[in-house]
Amino acid sequence: MANYEEVFRKVVAHAKEYGFIFQSSELYDGLGAVYDYGPNGVELKNNIRDYWWKSMVNMNDNIVGLDSAIFMHPATWKASGHVDAFNDPLIDNKDSKKRYRADVLIEEHVARIESKIEKEVKKAAKRFGDSFDEEQFVSTNPRVVGYKEKCTSIMQRFAQAMNDNDLVDVKALIEELGIVCPFSGTKNWTDVRQFNLMFKTQMGSTADGATDLYLRPETAQGIFVNFLNVQKTARMKLPFGIAQTGKAFRNEIVARQFIFRMREFEQMEMQFFVRPGQEMKWYEHWKESRMQWHLSLGIDKEQFRFHDHDNLAHYANAACDIEFKFPFGFKELEGIHSRTDFDLKSHQEHSGRKVQYFDPEINESYVPYVVETSIGLDRMFLTILSNSYQEEEVNGENRLVLSIPPMLSPVKAAILPLTKKDGLPEKAKEILKSLQYDFNCQYEEKDSIGKRYRRQDAIGTPYCITVDHQSLENHTVTLRDRDTMQQERIAIEQLHRLISKKVGLNRD
Ligand code: GAP
């Protein structure tokens, strides 16, 4: 499908129609940038979280888990820098009264220039055929080189302005680039101002004694303040990691693109604690390891790229994103940050308690350095959903299939009696019962078998098991594979092993 907006629109509609995602409080016309996960959505979301947890915690001897509370002592957010620096630069268009993030306006402008580069590459690839050398073309073609220089210089100027907190120059840049409001089409902009993204609430009675609290904007701080608790009780030696998944909240100014940018979302984060001076080695290790995790899901490697941060966060000495090519372009999916000793040191200062590790190998106590991997579960969900959405023609008919990696599929097998009589439903339910302990299965007897196959394809079920009259005679069923659509006659006793092989993590 060529038209990306059209693809995205279809993915969003599909997510609702098949019970993956609903707008929050839809009955009351919805709540902006907040979403609910339906019956298939919650299964897929749980499976993605489990896969992350297994690969990060269970498969790594030196990483342990944690589940810290959303509410934290308010001093946490002063220490972490979020109270003073967790801001987005916002700008309003005076004509449309629409509000934008200044950084997003600039990044979108750069993305438009980058898409011109892509077009030039495609045109040249067609022109030169097999002899086309993309690397040479992008480094020598004057038009492409010009575009690339333009992108670099815009991003460098923006990064400099943000580092200097020079919001006047951010506005000047927007004006110089001729960026217009997509609604009014005008350049009638207000000044740029900073906006803190944390949600505030209160604990206790609303009288004088109530304490102001924040809903956590990242799960990471729960890990930092528990560093010593975990290190001591789990008897961990550096280098080691603490992982957790959980909700985070940000009062996003511009919350668009479905579940890409939400106000309530879930993160999967891991903080890896290392000896000072070793952080760059581990930063490279986790960059590579996290990219491999994405590729292990069978997604084409061309769909991912690294993007080094030009504008480092207040806590980082190196940072990059793993970007995924969403239907609306390459965007951040996961961040890998070398956070130095900023957080632990700051918690040490604000709490007045020592947050240090005694390293028996060098006989020294120090505040560890941290390398973090942080991925949004909802963004990963959108990655899987948009990557797996496929429309194809089969025997002159349209087939819509979600080619979700089988281990993540919401339903692993559908058990379908060919008819509703002659004892077939009873036999099918017997099979369902035997598989249900280990796999999420669905039983369906309504509609023609063809329609039932299509419904299962549309939610990404890897296997359909059809129970027919022969099943009663010789204890066999047909097993239909979602991707090949091939059907095989197999013994019922083989089902568990075959499904296990298809959806299990162990491929040996
Ligand atoms: N602890 C570091 C941290 O929170 P971040 O880059 O702000 O870093 C990490 O966020 C990840 O969380 C992002 O890469 C993204 O996947 C996800 N994320 C951040 N804001 C989000 C939002 N508003 N909606 C959905 N996911 C979000």
Coordinates of C-alpha atoms and ligand atoms in Angstrom, one line a residue:
M1 CA 0.0 0.0 0.0
A2 CA 1.5 3.3 -1.1
N3 CA -0.4 5.9 0.8
Y4 CA 0.9 5.9 4.4
E5 CA -1.9 8.0 5.8
E6 CA -4.4 5.6 4.4
V7 CA -2.5 2.6 5.9
F8 CA -2.5 4.3 9.3
R9 CA -6.2 5.1 9.1
K10 CA -6.9 1.5 8.3
V11 CA -4.7 0.2 11.2
V12 CA -6.5 2.5 13.6
A13 CA -9.9 1.4 12.4
H14 CA -8.9 -2.3 12.5
A15 CA -7.6 -1.9 16.1
K16 CA -11.1 -0.8 17.1
E17 CA -13.1 -3.1 15.0
Y18 CA -11.3 -6.2 16.3
G19 CA -11.2 -5.3 19.9
F20 CA -7.6 -4.2 20.2
I21 CA -7.9 -0.6 21.2
F22 CA -10.7 1.8 22.2
Q23 CA -10.7 5.5 22.9
S24 CA -10.9 6.0 26.7
S25 CA -14.4 7.1 27.9
E26 CA -15.8 6.9 24.3
L27 CA -19.3 7.0 25.7
Y28 CA -18.6 10.6 26.8
D29 CA -16.9 11.5 23.5
G30 CA -13.5 10.4 24.7
L31 CA -10.6 11.7 26.6
G32 CA -7.7 13.0 24.5
A33 CA -4.7 10.8 24.1
V34 CA -5.9 8.2 26.6
Y35 CA -6.8 4.7 25.3
D36 CA -8.2 1.4 26.6
Y37 CA -7.1 -2.0 25.4
G38 CA -9.9 -4.5 24.4
P39 CA -9.9 -8.3 24.7
N40 CA -7.4 -8.9 21.9
G41 CA -5.4 -5.8 22.8
V42 CA -4.8 -6.8 26.4
E43 CA -3.6 -10.2 25.3
L44 CA -1.2 -8.7 22.8
K45 CA 0.0 -6.1 25.3
N46 CA 0.6 -8.7 28.0
N47 CA 2.5 -10.9 25.5
I48 CA 4.8 -8.1 24.5
R49 CA 5.4 -7.2 28.1
D50 CA 6.1 -10.9 29.0
Y51 CA 8.5 -11.3 26.0
W52 CA 10.4 -8.2 27.2
W53 CA 10.5 -9.4 30.8
K54 CA 11.7 -12.9 29.8
S55 CA 14.4 -11.6 27.6
M56 CA 15.6 -8.8 30.0
V57 CA 15.0 -10.4 33.5
N58 CA 14.7 -14.2 33.2
M59 CA 17.4 -14.7 30.5
N60 CA 20.0 -12.4 32.1
D61 CA 21.6 -13.7 35.4
N62 CA 22.6 -10.1 36.3
I63 CA 19.2 -8.4 35.9
V64 CA 16.4 -8.6 38.5
G65 CA 12.9 -7.2 38.6
L66 CA 11.0 -4.6 40.6
D67 CA 7.5 -3.2 40.8
S68 CA 7.6 0.2 42.5
A69 CA 4.6 2.4 43.3
I70 CA 3.4 5.2 40.9
F71 CA 3.2 7.6 43.8
M72 CA 6.6 8.7 45.2
H73 CA 7.8 11.2 47.7
P74 CA 7.7 14.6 46.0
A75 CA 11.4 15.2 46.8
T76 CA 12.1 12.4 44.2
W77 CA 11.1 14.7 41.3
K78 CA 13.0 17.6 42.6
A79 CA 16.1 15.4 42.9
S80 CA 15.6 13.9 39.4
G81 CA 15.3 17.3 37.8
H82 CA 11.8 16.8 36.6
V83 CA 10.3 19.7 38.6
D84 CA 12.7 22.1 37.1
A85 CA 13.6 20.7 33.7
F86 CA 10.9 18.2 32.4
N87 CA 9.5 20.8 30.0
D88 CA 8.5 20.9 26.4
P89 CA 8.8 24.1 24.4
L90 CA 5.3 25.1 23.2
I91 CA 4.1 27.6 20.7
D92 CA 0.6 28.7 19.7
N93 CA -0.7 29.9 16.3
K94 CA -2.6 33.1 16.9
D95 CA -5.0 32.5 14.0
S96 CA -6.0 28.9 14.5
K97 CA -5.5 29.0 18.3
K98 CA -3.8 25.6 17.9
R99 CA -1.0 24.7 20.2
Y100 CA 2.2 22.9 19.1
R101 CA 5.5 21.6 20.4
A102 CA 8.2 23.8 18.9
D103 CA 10.6 20.8 18.7
V104 CA 7.9 18.7 16.8
L105 CA 7.3 21.5 14.3
I106 CA 11.0 21.7 13.6
E107 CA 11.5 17.9 13.5
E108 CA 8.5 17.5 11.1
H109 CA 10.1 20.1 8.8
V110 CA 13.3 18.1 8.8
A111 CA 11.4 14.9 8.2
R112 CA 9.9 16.5 5.1
I113 CA 13.4 17.3 3.8
E114 CA 14.5 13.7 4.6
S115 CA 11.6 12.3 2.6
K116 CA 12.9 14.3 -0.4
I117 CA 16.1 12.4 0.0
E118 CA 14.2 9.1 0.0
K119 CA 12.5 10.1 -3.2
E120 CA 15.8 11.0 -4.9
V121 CA 17.2 7.6 -3.8
K122 CA 14.2 5.7 -5.2
K123 CA 14.3 7.6 -8.5
A124 CA 18.0 6.9 -8.9
A125 CA 17.6 3.2 -7.9
K126 CA 15.1 2.9 -10.7
R127 CA 17.3 4.7 -13.2
F128 CA 20.5 2.8 -12.5
G129 CA 19.0 -0.6 -11.8
D130 CA 21.3 -3.3 -10.5
S131 CA 24.4 -1.2 -10.7
F132 CA 23.0 1.3 -8.2
D133 CA 25.2 2.0 -5.2
E134 CA 23.1 3.8 -2.6
E135 CA 25.9 4.7 -0.3
Q136 CA 27.9 6.4 -3.0
F137 CA 24.8 8.1 -4.4
V138 CA 23.8 9.7 -1.1
S139 CA 27.3 10.9 -0.3
T140 CA 28.0 12.4 -3.8
N141 CA 24.7 13.5 -5.4
P142 CA 24.7 17.3 -5.0
R143 CA 21.0 17.7 -4.4
V144 CA 21.0 14.9 -1.7
V145 CA 24.2 16.3 -0.1
G146 CA 22.5 19.7 0.1
Y147 CA 19.4 18.3 1.7
K148 CA 21.5 16.4 4.3
E149 CA 23.5 19.5 5.2
K150 CA 20.3 21.5 5.6
C151 CA 18.9 18.9 8.0
T152 CA 22.1 18.8 10.0
S153 CA 22.4 22.5 10.3
I154 CA 18.7 22.9 11.4
M155 CA 19.0 20.3 14.1
Q156 CA 22.3 21.7 15.3
R157 CA 20.9 25.2 15.6
F158 CA 17.9 23.9 17.4
A159 CA 20.0 21.8 19.8
Q160 CA 22.2 24.8 20.6
A161 CA 19.1 27.0 21.2
M162 CA 17.6 24.4 23.6
N163 CA 20.9 23.9 25.4
D164 CA 21.2 27.7 25.9
N165 CA 17.5 27.8 26.9
D166 CA 17.3 30.5 24.1
L167 CA 13.6 30.2 23.3
V168 CA 13.7 33.5 21.2
D169 CA 16.1 31.7 18.8
V170 CA 13.7 28.6 18.6
K171 CA 11.0 31.0 17.5
A172 CA 13.3 32.7 15.0
L173 CA 14.2 29.3 13.6
I174 CA 10.6 28.4 13.1
E175 CA 10.0 31.7 11.3
E176 CA 13.1 31.4 9.1
L177 CA 12.2 27.9 8.0
G178 CA 8.8 29.3 6.9
I179 CA 6.9 26.8 9.0
V180 CA 3.1 27.4 8.9
C181 CA 0.3 26.2 11.0
P182 CA -1.4 23.2 9.2
F183 CA -4.8 24.6 10.2
S184 CA -4.6 28.3 9.5
G185 CA -1.7 28.1 7.0
T186 CA -0.2 31.2 8.6
K187 CA 3.1 32.1 10.4
N188 CA 1.4 34.2 13.0
W189 CA 3.2 32.5 16.0
T190 CA 3.3 33.4 19.7
D191 CA 6.6 33.4 21.6
V192 CA 7.9 29.9 22.6
R193 CA 7.5 29.0 26.3
Q194 CA 8.3 26.1 28.5
F195 CA 5.6 23.8 29.8
N196 CA 6.1 21.2 32.6
L197 CA 4.7 17.8 31.6
M198 CA 4.1 16.3 35.1
F199 CA 0.5 15.7 36.4
K200 CA 0.0 17.0 39.9
T201 CA -2.3 15.6 42.5
Q202 CA -2.8 15.6 46.3
M203 CA -2.5 13.0 49.0
G204 CA -4.5 13.3 52.2
S205 CA -7.3 15.7 52.9
T206 CA -7.6 18.9 50.9
A207 CA -7.1 21.0 54.1
D208 CA -3.7 22.4 54.9
G209 CA -2.0 19.1 55.6
A210 CA -2.3 17.6 52.1
T211 CA 0.9 16.8 50.3
D212 CA 1.3 17.7 46.6
L213 CA 2.3 14.6 44.6
Y214 CA 3.1 13.9 41.0
L215 CA 2.0 11.0 38.9
R216 CA 5.4 9.5 37.9
P217 CA 6.5 10.6 34.4
E218 CA 8.9 7.7 34.1
T219 CA 9.3 4.4 36.0
A220 CA 13.1 4.8 36.3
Q221 CA 13.0 6.9 39.5
G222 CA 11.4 4.0 41.4
I223 CA 14.4 1.9 40.4
F224 CA 16.9 4.6 41.5
V225 CA 15.4 5.1 45.0
N226 CA 15.3 1.3 45.5
F227 CA 18.9 0.8 44.3
L228 CA 20.3 -0.2 47.7
N229 CA 17.3 -2.2 48.8
V230 CA 17.5 -4.4 45.7
Q231 CA 21.3 -4.6 45.6
K232 CA 21.5 -5.7 49.2
T233 CA 18.5 -8.1 49.3
A234 CA 19.2 -9.7 46.0
R235 CA 23.0 -9.7 46.8
M236 CA 23.8 -8.3 43.4
K237 CA 27.4 -7.4 42.4
L238 CA 28.1 -4.7 39.8
P239 CA 27.5 -4.7 36.9
F240 CA 23.9 -5.6 37.3
G241 CA 20.5 -4.3 36.2
I242 CA 17.0 -3.6 37.7
A243 CA 14.0 -3.8 35.4
Q244 CA 10.4 -2.8 35.8
T245 CA 7.3 -2.2 33.7
G246 CA 4.5 0.1 34.7
K247 CA 2.4 3.1 34.0
A248 CA 3.8 6.6 33.4
F249 CA 2.0 9.9 32.9
R250 CA 2.8 13.0 30.9
N251 CA 0.6 16.0 30.2
E252 CA 1.6 15.9 26.5
I253 CA 0.8 19.2 24.7
V254 CA 0.5 17.6 21.3
A255 CA -0.9 14.2 21.7
R256 CA -1.5 12.8 18.2
Q257 CA -0.9 9.7 16.2
F258 CA -3.1 7.3 18.2
I259 CA -1.2 5.4 20.8
F260 CA 2.2 6.8 19.7
R261 CA 2.0 9.8 22.1
M262 CA -0.4 9.3 25.1
R263 CA -0.9 11.0 28.4
E264 CA -1.1 7.7 30.3
F265 CA 1.2 5.0 28.9
E266 CA 3.3 2.1 30.0
Q267 CA 7.1 1.9 30.0
M268 CA 9.4 -1.1 30.2
E269 CA 12.7 0.2 31.6
M270 CA 16.0 -1.3 32.8
Q271 CA 18.7 0.5 34.7
F272 CA 22.1 -1.1 34.4
F273 CA 24.5 -0.1 37.2
V274 CA 28.2 -0.1 36.3
R275 CA 31.6 1.0 37.7
P276 CA 32.4 4.7 36.7
G277 CA 34.4 4.7 33.5
Q278 CA 32.8 1.5 32.1
E279 CA 29.5 3.2 31.0
M280 CA 30.5 3.6 27.3
K281 CA 31.3 -0.1 26.9
W282 CA 27.9 -1.0 28.4
Y283 CA 26.1 1.7 26.5
E284 CA 27.4 0.1 23.2
H285 CA 26.4 -3.3 24.6
W286 CA 22.8 -2.4 25.3
K287 CA 22.4 -0.5 22.0
E288 CA 23.3 -3.7 20.2
S289 CA 21.4 -6.0 22.5
R290 CA 18.2 -4.0 22.3
M291 CA 18.4 -3.8 18.5
Q292 CA 18.8 -7.6 18.4
W293 CA 15.7 -7.9 20.5
H294 CA 13.7 -6.0 18.0
L295 CA 15.1 -8.0 15.1
S296 CA 14.4 -11.3 17.0
L297 CA 10.7 -10.5 16.3
G298 CA 11.3 -11.0 12.6
I299 CA 10.7 -7.4 11.7
D300 CA 12.7 -6.3 8.7
K301 CA 15.9 -4.6 9.7
E302 CA 15.3 -1.8 7.2
Q303 CA 12.4 -0.7 9.5
F304 CA 14.8 0.3 12.3
R305 CA 17.5 2.8 12.6
F306 CA 19.6 4.4 15.4
H307 CA 19.3 8.1 16.0
D308 CA 21.9 9.8 18.2
H309 CA 20.5 12.6 20.3
D310 CA 21.8 16.1 19.4
N311 CA 20.1 17.6 22.4
L312 CA 21.2 15.5 25.5
A313 CA 18.8 15.4 28.5
H314 CA 20.0 17.0 31.7
Y315 CA 21.2 13.6 33.0
A316 CA 22.9 12.0 30.0
N317 CA 26.5 11.9 28.6
A318 CA 25.4 9.8 25.6
A319 CA 21.9 8.9 24.3
C320 CA 20.3 7.5 21.2
D321 CA 16.9 6.3 20.1
I322 CA 16.0 3.1 18.2
E323 CA 13.6 4.5 15.7
F324 CA 10.9 2.5 13.9
K325 CA 9.4 3.3 10.5
F326 CA 5.8 3.9 11.6
P327 CA 3.2 4.6 8.9
F328 CA 3.8 8.3 9.6
G329 CA 7.6 8.0 9.3
F330 CA 10.7 7.1 11.4
K331 CA 10.0 7.9 15.0
E332 CA 11.4 7.1 18.5
L333 CA 10.5 3.6 19.7
E334 CA 13.1 3.1 22.5
G335 CA 15.7 5.2 24.2
I336 CA 19.2 4.0 25.3
H337 CA 20.8 6.5 27.7
S338 CA 24.0 6.7 29.5
R339 CA 22.7 8.6 32.6
T340 CA 26.1 8.9 34.4
D341 CA 25.8 9.0 38.2
F342 CA 23.4 12.0 38.0
D343 CA 20.3 10.3 39.5
L344 CA 21.9 8.3 42.4
K345 CA 24.1 11.3 43.3
S346 CA 21.2 13.6 43.3
H347 CA 19.1 11.3 45.5
Q348 CA 22.0 11.0 47.8
E349 CA 22.2 14.8 48.1
H350 CA 18.5 15.4 48.5
S351 CA 17.9 12.5 51.0
G352 CA 21.0 13.1 53.0
R353 CA 21.6 9.3 52.9
K354 CA 24.6 7.5 51.3
V355 CA 23.6 5.8 48.0
Q356 CA 26.9 4.0 47.3
Y357 CA 28.2 0.6 46.4
F358 CA 31.3 -1.0 47.9
D359 CA 33.2 -2.7 45.1
P360 CA 35.2 -5.6 46.6
E361 CA 37.2 -6.0 43.5
I362 CA 38.9 -2.6 43.9
N363 CA 38.2 -2.1 47.6
E364 CA 36.4 1.2 47.0
S365 CA 32.9 2.7 47.5
Y366 CA 31.4 4.8 44.8
V367 CA 28.1 6.0 43.3
P368 CA 27.5 3.7 40.3
Y369 CA 27.0 5.0 36.7
V370 CA 23.9 4.0 34.9
V371 CA 23.0 2.8 31.4
E372 CA 19.3 2.7 30.8
T373 CA 17.1 1.1 28.2
S374 CA 13.6 2.5 28.1
I375 CA 10.8 1.5 25.7
G376 CA 7.1 2.4 25.6
L377 CA 5.0 -0.7 25.7
D378 CA 2.2 1.1 23.8
R379 CA 4.7 2.2 21.1
M380 CA 5.9 -1.4 20.8
F381 CA 2.3 -2.4 20.4
L382 CA 1.8 0.1 17.6
T383 CA 5.1 -1.2 16.0
I384 CA 3.7 -4.8 16.0
L385 CA 0.3 -3.8 14.9
S386 CA 1.3 -1.5 12.0
N387 CA 4.1 -3.9 10.9
S388 CA 1.8 -6.9 10.8
Y389 CA -1.2 -5.3 9.0
Q390 CA -1.4 -6.8 5.5
E391 CA -4.0 -6.8 2.8
E392 CA -3.6 -9.4 0.1
E393 CA -5.5 -10.9 -2.7
V394 CA -6.3 -14.6 -2.5
N395 CA -8.3 -16.3 -5.3
G396 CA -9.7 -12.9 -6.3
E397 CA -10.8 -12.1 -2.8
N398 CA -9.3 -9.6 -0.3
R399 CA -7.6 -11.2 2.7
L400 CA -6.8 -9.1 5.7
V401 CA -4.2 -10.7 8.0
L402 CA -2.2 -9.6 11.0
S403 CA 1.1 -11.4 10.6
I404 CA 1.9 -10.9 14.3
P405 CA 4.9 -13.0 15.5
P406 CA 3.1 -16.2 16.7
M407 CA 4.6 -15.9 20.2
L408 CA 2.9 -12.5 20.6
S409 CA -0.4 -13.4 19.0
P410 CA -3.4 -12.7 21.2
V411 CA -5.0 -16.1 20.4
K412 CA -2.6 -19.0 19.7
A413 CA -5.2 -21.4 18.2
A414 CA -8.9 -21.3 17.3
I415 CA -10.9 -24.5 17.6
L416 CA -13.6 -24.7 15.0
P417 CA -16.2 -27.5 14.7
L418 CA -17.2 -27.7 11.0
T419 CA -20.9 -27.9 12.0
K420 CA -22.9 -27.3 15.1
K421 CA -24.2 -30.9 15.3
D422 CA -23.2 -34.6 15.2
G423 CA -21.0 -34.3 18.3
L424 CA -18.5 -32.0 16.6
P425 CA -18.9 -29.2 19.1
E426 CA -18.3 -31.7 22.0
K427 CA -15.2 -33.0 20.4
A428 CA -13.9 -29.4 19.7
K429 CA -14.6 -28.4 23.3
E430 CA -12.6 -31.5 24.5
I431 CA -9.6 -30.3 22.4
L432 CA -10.1 -26.7 23.7
K433 CA -9.9 -27.9 27.3
S434 CA -6.7 -29.9 26.7
L435 CA -4.9 -26.9 25.2
Q436 CA -6.3 -24.1 27.4
Y437 CA -3.9 -24.6 30.2
D438 CA -0.9 -23.7 28.1
F439 CA -2.3 -21.5 25.3
N440 CA -4.9 -18.8 24.9
C441 CA -7.4 -20.5 22.6
Q442 CA -10.7 -19.5 21.1
Y443 CA -13.7 -21.7 20.4
E444 CA -16.0 -20.5 17.5
E445 CA -18.9 -22.3 15.9
K446 CA -20.8 -19.4 14.3
D447 CA -20.7 -18.7 10.5
S448 CA -19.1 -20.6 7.6
I449 CA -15.6 -22.1 8.1
G450 CA -14.2 -19.6 5.6
K451 CA -15.6 -16.6 7.5
R452 CA -14.2 -18.0 10.8
Y453 CA -10.7 -18.4 9.2
R454 CA -10.9 -14.7 8.0
R455 CA -11.8 -13.5 11.5
Q456 CA -8.9 -15.4 13.0
D457 CA -6.5 -14.1 10.3
A458 CA -7.7 -10.6 11.1
I459 CA -6.5 -10.9 14.8
G460 CA -3.4 -12.8 13.9
T461 CA -4.1 -16.3 15.2
P462 CA -1.3 -18.6 13.9
Y463 CA -3.3 -21.8 13.9
C464 CA -6.9 -22.8 13.1
I465 CA -7.9 -26.3 14.2
T466 CA -11.0 -27.7 12.3
V467 CA -12.9 -30.6 13.8
D468 CA -14.9 -32.6 11.2
H469 CA -16.6 -35.9 11.0
Q470 CA -13.3 -37.7 10.4
S471 CA -12.1 -36.4 13.7
L472 CA -14.7 -38.5 15.5
E473 CA -13.6 -41.6 13.6
N474 CA -9.8 -41.4 13.8
H475 CA -8.9 -38.6 16.2
T476 CA -7.4 -36.3 13.6
V477 CA -8.1 -32.7 12.8
T478 CA -7.0 -30.2 10.1
L479 CA -4.5 -27.6 11.2
R480 CA -4.5 -24.4 9.1
D481 CA -1.4 -22.2 9.1
R482 CA -2.3 -18.4 9.1
D483 CA 0.7 -17.5 6.9
T484 CA 0.7 -20.2 4.2
M485 CA -3.0 -21.0 4.5
Q486 CA -1.9 -24.7 4.0
Q487 CA -4.0 -27.3 5.8
E488 CA -2.6 -30.4 7.2
R489 CA -4.3 -33.5 8.6
I490 CA -2.8 -34.3 11.9
A491 CA -3.4 -36.5 15.0
I492 CA -5.1 -34.6 17.9
E493 CA -2.3 -35.8 20.2
Q494 CA 0.2 -33.9 18.1
L495 CA -1.5 -30.5 18.6
H496 CA 0.1 -29.5 21.8
R497 CA 3.6 -30.2 20.5
L498 CA 3.0 -28.4 17.2
I499 CA 1.5 -25.3 18.8
S500 CA 4.3 -25.2 21.4
K501 CA 6.9 -25.3 18.6
K502 CA 5.2 -22.4 16.7
V503 CA 4.5 -20.1 19.6
G504 CA 7.2 -20.9 22.1
L505 CA 10.3 -18.8 22.7
N506 CA 12.7 -21.7 22.5
R507 CA 13.4 -22.3 18.8
D508 CA 15.9 -25.2 19.3
Ligands
GAP1 N1 13.5 6.9 31.7 C1 13.8 7.6 30.5 C2 12.6 8.0 29.7 O1 11.5 8.0 30.2 P1 11.9 8.9 27.4 O2 12.7 8.9 26.1 O3 11.2 10.1 27.8 O4 12.9 8.3 28.4 C3 11.2 6.4 27.0 O5 10.8 7.7 27.3 C4 10.2 5.7 26.1 O6 8.9 5.9 26.6 C5 10.1 6.4 24.7 O7 11.1 5.9 23.8 C6 8.7 5.9 24.2 O8 8.7 4.6 23.7 C7 7.9 5.9 25.5 N2 7.1 7.2 25.7 C8 7.6 8.4 26.1 N3 6.6 9.3 26.1 C9 5.5 8.6 25.6 C10 4.1 9.0 25.4 N4 3.7 10.2 25.7 N5 3.3 8.1 24.9 C11 3.7 6.8 24.7 N6 5.0 6.4 24.9 C12 5.8 7.3 25.4

